[in-house]
Amino acid sequence: MAKTAIITGGSRGIGRALSLKLGELGYNVVINYRSESSKAKSDEVAKELEDTYHVETLVVRADVSKYEQCEALVKAAVERFGDRIDALVNNAGITNNCNWIDIKPEAYESVIATNLMSFLHMTHLVLPYMVNHSSKDEQCVICNTSSVGGLTGVINQADYCAAKSGVIGLTRALALEYAAKGIRVNAIAPGMIMTDMLRGVNQDELNALAATIPEGYIGDVSDIAGALEYIFTAPYLTGQIISPNGGFVLQ
Ligand code: NAP
């Protein structure tokens, strides 16, 4: 029987690469997006998954910072693929770039809601559809996108770092809680990866950023997809934080 995976923020950037990797691994993929402008991108990812990997897809619009919209997303997935969910990739994320005096509460509440609360909501809602069939021989997998910001501090990113550290705590606690049920929970903590999140930064600043990375360059979404593949295919791996970052956190 084909397995089902849900990915939040799966239409572009790192999420797009992870959606395609899920298809390559043989999963039917539920691709979530939030912005109207990402509808067409989600449909393109779905078509590429169907054409290349011959898996089935479902595209669902939902703002995962809101519990009710997470509920609707999971309901749509269950209606389409049945009440066995095999994998969840929590990937949706946003950033602010502001010092902690000038930042507005609405701005940091939004970062926490998107980058941490959505992960709590989605795992809370999906776990019942995993524990109903998971076992040592038929594992389910949860993969959370954290960040090097969750491992170190980043100036003007206190809210983001708080959320991404929270994701690491969530990952370790759920890994412990569900290991015996055959559900593995791991996180990827990317270093700097070239996506829309960095595209607003001018070339001089990008060069300066690259110079702070021991490997000397900004990573690619394929680096994160490679980490996802490792997590999905490593049955003895749980509660771990894999960080493809070019050596960034070694300094
Ligand atoms: P991106 O290109 O800006 O993509 C962000 C994704 O998150 C989009 O698919 C977006 O969907 C989705 N999203 C945002 N808010 C959402 C919401 N409320 N509900 C549903 N989806 C939502 O950024 P990215 O670099 O690929 O980031 C992906 C993940 O990697 C994030 O968790 C980010 O924090 C993490 N990360 C990135 C880097 C980096 O250097 N790029 C480094 C470390 C960690 P829409 O397009 O529909 O809005």
mmCIF file with all atom_site columns, C-alpha atoms and ligand atoms in Angstrom, residues 8-16 18 32-39 41-42 60-66 69 73 90-95 110 113-115 118-119 144-149 160 164 188-199 218-219 221 224, ligand 1:
data_model
loop_
_atom_site.group_PDB
_atom_site.id
_atom_site.type_symbol
_atom_site.label_atom_id
_atom_site.label_alt_id
_atom_site.label_comp_id
_atom_site.label_asym_id
_atom_site.label_entity_id
_atom_site.label_seq_id
_atom_site.pdbx_PDB_ins_code
_atom_site.Cartn_x
_atom_site.Cartn_y
_atom_site.Cartn_z
_atom_site.occupancy
_atom_site.B_iso_or_equiv
_atom_site.pdbx_formal_charge
_atom_site.auth_seq_id
_atom_site.auth_comp_id
_atom_site.auth_asym_id
_atom_site.auth_atom_id
_atom_site.pdbx_PDB_model_num
ATOM   1   C CA  . THR A 1 8   ? 3.658  22.192 5.278  1.00 0.00 ? 8   THR A CA  1
ATOM   2   C CA  . GLY A 1 9   ? 5.015  24.998 3.126  1.00 0.00 ? 9   GLY A CA  1
ATOM   3   C CA  . GLY A 1 10  ? 5.762  22.521 0.360  1.00 0.00 ? 10  GLY A CA  1
ATOM   4   C CA  . SER A 1 11  ? 5.504  24.683 -2.767 1.00 0.00 ? 11  SER A CA  1
ATOM   5   C CA  . ARG A 1 12  ? 8.783  26.575 -2.923 1.00 0.00 ? 12  ARG A CA  1
ATOM   6   C CA  . GLY A 1 13  ? 12.300 26.858 -1.528 1.00 0.00 ? 13  GLY A CA  1
ATOM   7   C CA  . ILE A 1 14  ? 13.365 24.083 0.816  1.00 0.00 ? 14  ILE A CA  1
ATOM   8   C CA  . GLY A 1 15  ? 9.772  22.805 0.964  1.00 0.00 ? 15  GLY A CA  1
ATOM   9   C CA  . ARG A 1 16  ? 9.677  22.221 -2.793 1.00 0.00 ? 16  ARG A CA  1
ATOM   10  C CA  . LEU A 1 18  ? 11.503 18.167 0.294  1.00 0.00 ? 18  LEU A CA  1
ATOM   11  C CA  . ASN A 1 32  ? 0.348  22.557 1.826  1.00 0.00 ? 32  ASN A CA  1
ATOM   12  C CA  . TYR A 1 33  ? 0.722  26.207 0.882  1.00 0.00 ? 33  TYR A CA  1
ATOM   13  C CA  . ARG A 1 34  ? -0.614 29.467 2.341  1.00 0.00 ? 34  ARG A CA  1
ATOM   14  C CA  . SER A 1 35  ? -0.238 32.359 -0.124 1.00 0.00 ? 35  SER A CA  1
ATOM   15  C CA  . GLU A 1 36  ? -2.438 32.674 -3.204 1.00 0.00 ? 36  GLU A CA  1
ATOM   16  C CA  . SER A 1 37  ? 0.766  33.295 -5.188 1.00 0.00 ? 37  SER A CA  1
ATOM   17  C CA  . SER A 1 38  ? 1.984  29.812 -4.224 1.00 0.00 ? 38  SER A CA  1
ATOM   18  C CA  . LYS A 1 39  ? -1.065 27.955 -5.598 1.00 0.00 ? 39  LYS A CA  1
ATOM   19  C CA  . LYS A 1 41  ? 3.795  26.629 -7.635 1.00 0.00 ? 41  LYS A CA  1
ATOM   20  C CA  . SER A 1 42  ? 2.091  23.914 -5.568 1.00 0.00 ? 42  SER A CA  1
ATOM   21  C CA  . VAL A 1 60  ? -4.245 22.074 0.220  1.00 0.00 ? 60  VAL A CA  1
ATOM   22  C CA  . ARG A 1 61  ? -4.271 25.750 1.084  1.00 0.00 ? 61  ARG A CA  1
ATOM   23  C CA  . ALA A 1 62  ? -4.027 26.371 4.839  1.00 0.00 ? 62  ALA A CA  1
ATOM   24  C CA  . ASP A 1 63  ? -2.422 28.891 7.130  1.00 0.00 ? 63  ASP A CA  1
ATOM   25  C CA  . VAL A 1 64  ? -0.820 26.415 9.524  1.00 0.00 ? 64  VAL A CA  1
ATOM   26  C CA  . SER A 1 65  ? -0.249 29.078 12.182 1.00 0.00 ? 65  SER A CA  1
ATOM   27  C CA  . LYS A 1 66  ? -3.970 28.592 12.938 1.00 0.00 ? 66  LYS A CA  1
ATOM   28  C CA  . GLN A 1 69  ? -6.742 25.438 9.424  1.00 0.00 ? 69  GLN A CA  1
ATOM   29  C CA  . LEU A 1 73  ? -5.558 20.280 6.271  1.00 0.00 ? 73  LEU A CA  1
ATOM   30  C CA  . ASN A 1 90  ? 6.795  20.473 9.307  1.00 0.00 ? 90  ASN A CA  1
ATOM   31  C CA  . ASN A 1 91  ? 8.556  23.009 7.141  1.00 0.00 ? 91  ASN A CA  1
ATOM   32  C CA  . ALA A 1 92  ? 6.550  26.262 7.005  1.00 0.00 ? 92  ALA A CA  1
ATOM   33  C CA  . GLY A 1 93  ? 8.533  29.214 8.266  1.00 0.00 ? 93  GLY A CA  1
ATOM   34  C CA  . ILE A 1 94  ? 8.871  32.999 8.183  1.00 0.00 ? 94  ILE A CA  1
ATOM   35  C CA  . THR A 1 95  ? 11.389 35.472 9.594  1.00 0.00 ? 95  THR A CA  1
ATOM   36  C CA  . SER A 1 110 ? 3.406  35.663 13.980 1.00 0.00 ? 110 SER A CA  1
ATOM   37  C CA  . ALA A 1 113 ? 2.734  30.947 15.533 1.00 0.00 ? 113 ALA A CA  1
ATOM   38  C CA  . THR A 1 114 ? 4.165  29.954 12.160 1.00 0.00 ? 114 THR A CA  1
ATOM   39  C CA  . ASN A 1 115 ? 7.535  28.476 13.136 1.00 0.00 ? 115 ASN A CA  1
ATOM   40  C CA  . SER A 1 118 ? 2.139  25.127 13.639 1.00 0.00 ? 118 SER A CA  1
ATOM   41  C CA  . PHE A 1 119 ? 4.560  22.294 14.453 1.00 0.00 ? 119 PHE A CA  1
ATOM   42  C CA  . ASN A 1 144 ? 10.828 19.168 11.570 1.00 0.00 ? 144 ASN A CA  1
ATOM   43  C CA  . THR A 1 145 ? 12.691 22.005 9.874  1.00 0.00 ? 145 THR A CA  1
ATOM   44  C CA  . SER A 1 146 ? 14.582 23.853 12.591 1.00 0.00 ? 146 SER A CA  1
ATOM   45  C CA  . SER A 1 147 ? 17.569 26.122 11.828 1.00 0.00 ? 147 SER A CA  1
ATOM   46  C CA  . VAL A 1 148 ? 21.097 26.920 12.927 1.00 0.00 ? 148 VAL A CA  1
ATOM   47  C CA  . GLY A 1 149 ? 19.227 29.799 14.597 1.00 0.00 ? 149 GLY A CA  1
ATOM   48  C CA  . TYR A 1 160 ? 13.030 33.073 15.114 1.00 0.00 ? 160 TYR A CA  1
ATOM   49  C CA  . LYS A 1 164 ? 13.601 27.118 16.187 1.00 0.00 ? 164 LYS A CA  1
ATOM   50  C CA  . ILE A 1 188 ? 16.937 19.289 10.168 1.00 0.00 ? 188 ILE A CA  1
ATOM   51  C CA  . ALA A 1 189 ? 18.659 22.521 11.209 1.00 0.00 ? 189 ALA A CA  1
ATOM   52  C CA  . PRO A 1 190 ? 19.760 24.105 7.918  1.00 0.00 ? 190 PRO A CA  1
ATOM   53  C CA  . GLY A 1 191 ? 22.510 26.654 7.743  1.00 0.00 ? 191 GLY A CA  1
ATOM   54  C CA  . MET A 1 192 ? 22.183 29.415 5.146  1.00 0.00 ? 192 MET A CA  1
ATOM   55  C CA  . ILE A 1 193 ? 20.387 28.056 2.085  1.00 0.00 ? 193 ILE A CA  1
ATOM   56  C CA  . MET A 1 194 ? 19.604 30.026 -1.088 1.00 0.00 ? 194 MET A CA  1
ATOM   57  C CA  . THR A 1 195 ? 15.822 30.458 -1.153 1.00 0.00 ? 195 THR A CA  1
ATOM   58  C CA  . ASP A 1 196 ? 13.383 33.391 -1.223 1.00 0.00 ? 196 ASP A CA  1
ATOM   59  C CA  . MET A 1 197 ? 14.252 33.842 2.455  1.00 0.00 ? 197 MET A CA  1
ATOM   60  C CA  . LEU A 1 198 ? 17.719 35.077 1.371  1.00 0.00 ? 198 LEU A CA  1
ATOM   61  C CA  . ARG A 1 199 ? 16.837 36.536 -2.039 1.00 0.00 ? 199 ARG A CA  1
ATOM   62  C CA  . ILE A 1 218 ? 25.679 29.383 0.781  1.00 0.00 ? 218 ILE A CA  1
ATOM   63  C CA  . GLY A 1 219 ? 24.016 25.973 0.615  1.00 0.00 ? 219 GLY A CA  1
ATOM   64  C CA  . VAL A 1 221 ? 18.007 23.151 -1.186 1.00 0.00 ? 221 VAL A CA  1
ATOM   65  C CA  . ILE A 1 224 ? 18.436 19.745 2.869  1.00 0.00 ? 224 ILE A CA  1
HETATM 66  P P1  . NAP B 2 .   ? 10.780 30.293 1.807  1.00 0.00 ? 1   NAP B P1  1
HETATM 67  O O1  . NAP B 2 .   ? 11.305 30.028 0.446  1.00 0.00 ? 1   NAP B O1  1
HETATM 68  O O2  . NAP B 2 .   ? 10.499 31.683 2.236  1.00 0.00 ? 1   NAP B O2  1
HETATM 69  O O3  . NAP B 2 .   ? 9.499  29.354 2.025  1.00 0.00 ? 1   NAP B O3  1
HETATM 70  C C1  . NAP B 2 .   ? 8.733  29.436 3.174  1.00 0.00 ? 1   NAP B C1  1
HETATM 71  C C2  . NAP B 2 .   ? 7.615  28.433 3.056  1.00 0.00 ? 1   NAP B C2  1
HETATM 72  O O4  . NAP B 2 .   ? 6.829  28.477 4.249  1.00 0.00 ? 1   NAP B O4  1
HETATM 73  C C3  . NAP B 2 .   ? 6.681  28.742 1.894  1.00 0.00 ? 1   NAP B C3  1
HETATM 74  O O5  . NAP B 2 .   ? 6.323  27.521 1.272  1.00 0.00 ? 1   NAP B O5  1
HETATM 75  C C4  . NAP B 2 .   ? 5.462  29.355 2.596  1.00 0.00 ? 1   NAP B C4  1
HETATM 76  O O6  . NAP B 2 .   ? 4.245  29.118 1.922  1.00 0.00 ? 1   NAP B O6  1
HETATM 77  C C5  . NAP B 2 .   ? 5.465  28.568 3.880  1.00 0.00 ? 1   NAP B C5  1
HETATM 78  N N1  . NAP B 2 .   ? 4.690  29.259 4.918  1.00 0.00 ? 1   NAP B N1  1
HETATM 79  C C6  . NAP B 2 .   ? 5.005  30.385 5.599  1.00 0.00 ? 1   NAP B C6  1
HETATM 80  N N2  . NAP B 2 .   ? 4.037  30.690 6.469  1.00 0.00 ? 1   NAP B N2  1
HETATM 81  C C7  . NAP B 2 .   ? 3.081  29.726 6.339  1.00 0.00 ? 1   NAP B C7  1
HETATM 82  C C8  . NAP B 2 .   ? 1.837  29.487 6.970  1.00 0.00 ? 1   NAP B C8  1
HETATM 83  N N3  . NAP B 2 .   ? 1.371  30.294 7.935  1.00 0.00 ? 1   NAP B N3  1
HETATM 84  N N4  . NAP B 2 .   ? 1.122  28.394 6.590  1.00 0.00 ? 1   NAP B N4  1
HETATM 85  C C9  . NAP B 2 .   ? 1.575  27.564 5.608  1.00 0.00 ? 1   NAP B C9  1
HETATM 86  N N5  . NAP B 2 .   ? 2.765  27.743 4.977  1.00 0.00 ? 1   NAP B N5  1
HETATM 87  C C10 . NAP B 2 .   ? 3.492  28.821 5.338  1.00 0.00 ? 1   NAP B C10 1
HETATM 88  O O7  . NAP B 2 .   ? 11.808 29.781 2.896  1.00 0.00 ? 1   NAP B O7  1
HETATM 89  P P2  . NAP B 2 .   ? 12.730 28.491 2.981  1.00 0.00 ? 1   NAP B P2  1
HETATM 90  O O8  . NAP B 2 .   ? 14.111 28.992 3.092  1.00 0.00 ? 1   NAP B O8  1
HETATM 91  O O9  . NAP B 2 .   ? 12.383 27.501 1.964  1.00 0.00 ? 1   NAP B O9  1
HETATM 92  O O10 . NAP B 2 .   ? 12.292 28.004 4.436  1.00 0.00 ? 1   NAP B O10 1
HETATM 93  C C11 . NAP B 2 .   ? 11.737 26.708 4.681  1.00 0.00 ? 1   NAP B C11 1
HETATM 94  C C12 . NAP B 2 .   ? 12.036 26.349 6.114  1.00 0.00 ? 1   NAP B C12 1
HETATM 95  O O11 . NAP B 2 .   ? 13.457 26.280 6.289  1.00 0.00 ? 1   NAP B O11 1
HETATM 96  C C13 . NAP B 2 .   ? 11.546 27.379 7.137  1.00 0.00 ? 1   NAP B C13 1
HETATM 97  O O12 . NAP B 2 .   ? 11.060 26.708 8.280  1.00 0.00 ? 1   NAP B O12 1
HETATM 98  C C14 . NAP B 2 .   ? 12.806 28.151 7.477  1.00 0.00 ? 1   NAP B C14 1
HETATM 99  O O13 . NAP B 2 .   ? 12.737 28.742 8.739  1.00 0.00 ? 1   NAP B O13 1
HETATM 100 C C15 . NAP B 2 .   ? 13.847 27.041 7.400  1.00 0.00 ? 1   NAP B C15 1
HETATM 101 N N6  . NAP B 2 .   ? 15.214 27.508 7.229  1.00 0.00 ? 1   NAP B N6  1
HETATM 102 C C16 . NAP B 2 .   ? 15.610 28.187 6.121  1.00 0.00 ? 1   NAP B C16 1
HETATM 103 C C17 . NAP B 2 .   ? 16.944 28.587 6.007  1.00 0.00 ? 1   NAP B C17 1
HETATM 104 C C18 . NAP B 2 .   ? 17.457 29.334 4.805  1.00 0.00 ? 1   NAP B C18 1
HETATM 105 O O14 . NAP B 2 .   ? 18.611 29.810 4.848  1.00 0.00 ? 1   NAP B O14 1
HETATM 106 N N7  . NAP B 2 .   ? 16.719 29.446 3.721  1.00 0.00 ? 1   NAP B N7  1
HETATM 107 C C19 . NAP B 2 .   ? 17.853 28.323 7.041  1.00 0.00 ? 1   NAP B C19 1
HETATM 108 C C20 . NAP B 2 .   ? 17.402 27.619 8.159  1.00 0.00 ? 1   NAP B C20 1
HETATM 109 C C21 . NAP B 2 .   ? 16.086 27.214 8.248  1.00 0.00 ? 1   NAP B C21 1
HETATM 110 P P3  . NAP B 2 .   ? 3.616  30.228 0.911  1.00 0.00 ? 1   NAP B P3  1
HETATM 111 O O15 . NAP B 2 .   ? 4.570  30.364 -0.238 1.00 0.00 ? 1   NAP B O15 1
HETATM 112 O O16 . NAP B 2 .   ? 2.321  29.656 0.511  1.00 0.00 ? 1   NAP B O16 1
HETATM 113 O O17 . NAP B 2 .   ? 3.476  31.507 1.705  1.00 0.00 ? 1   NAP B O17 1
#
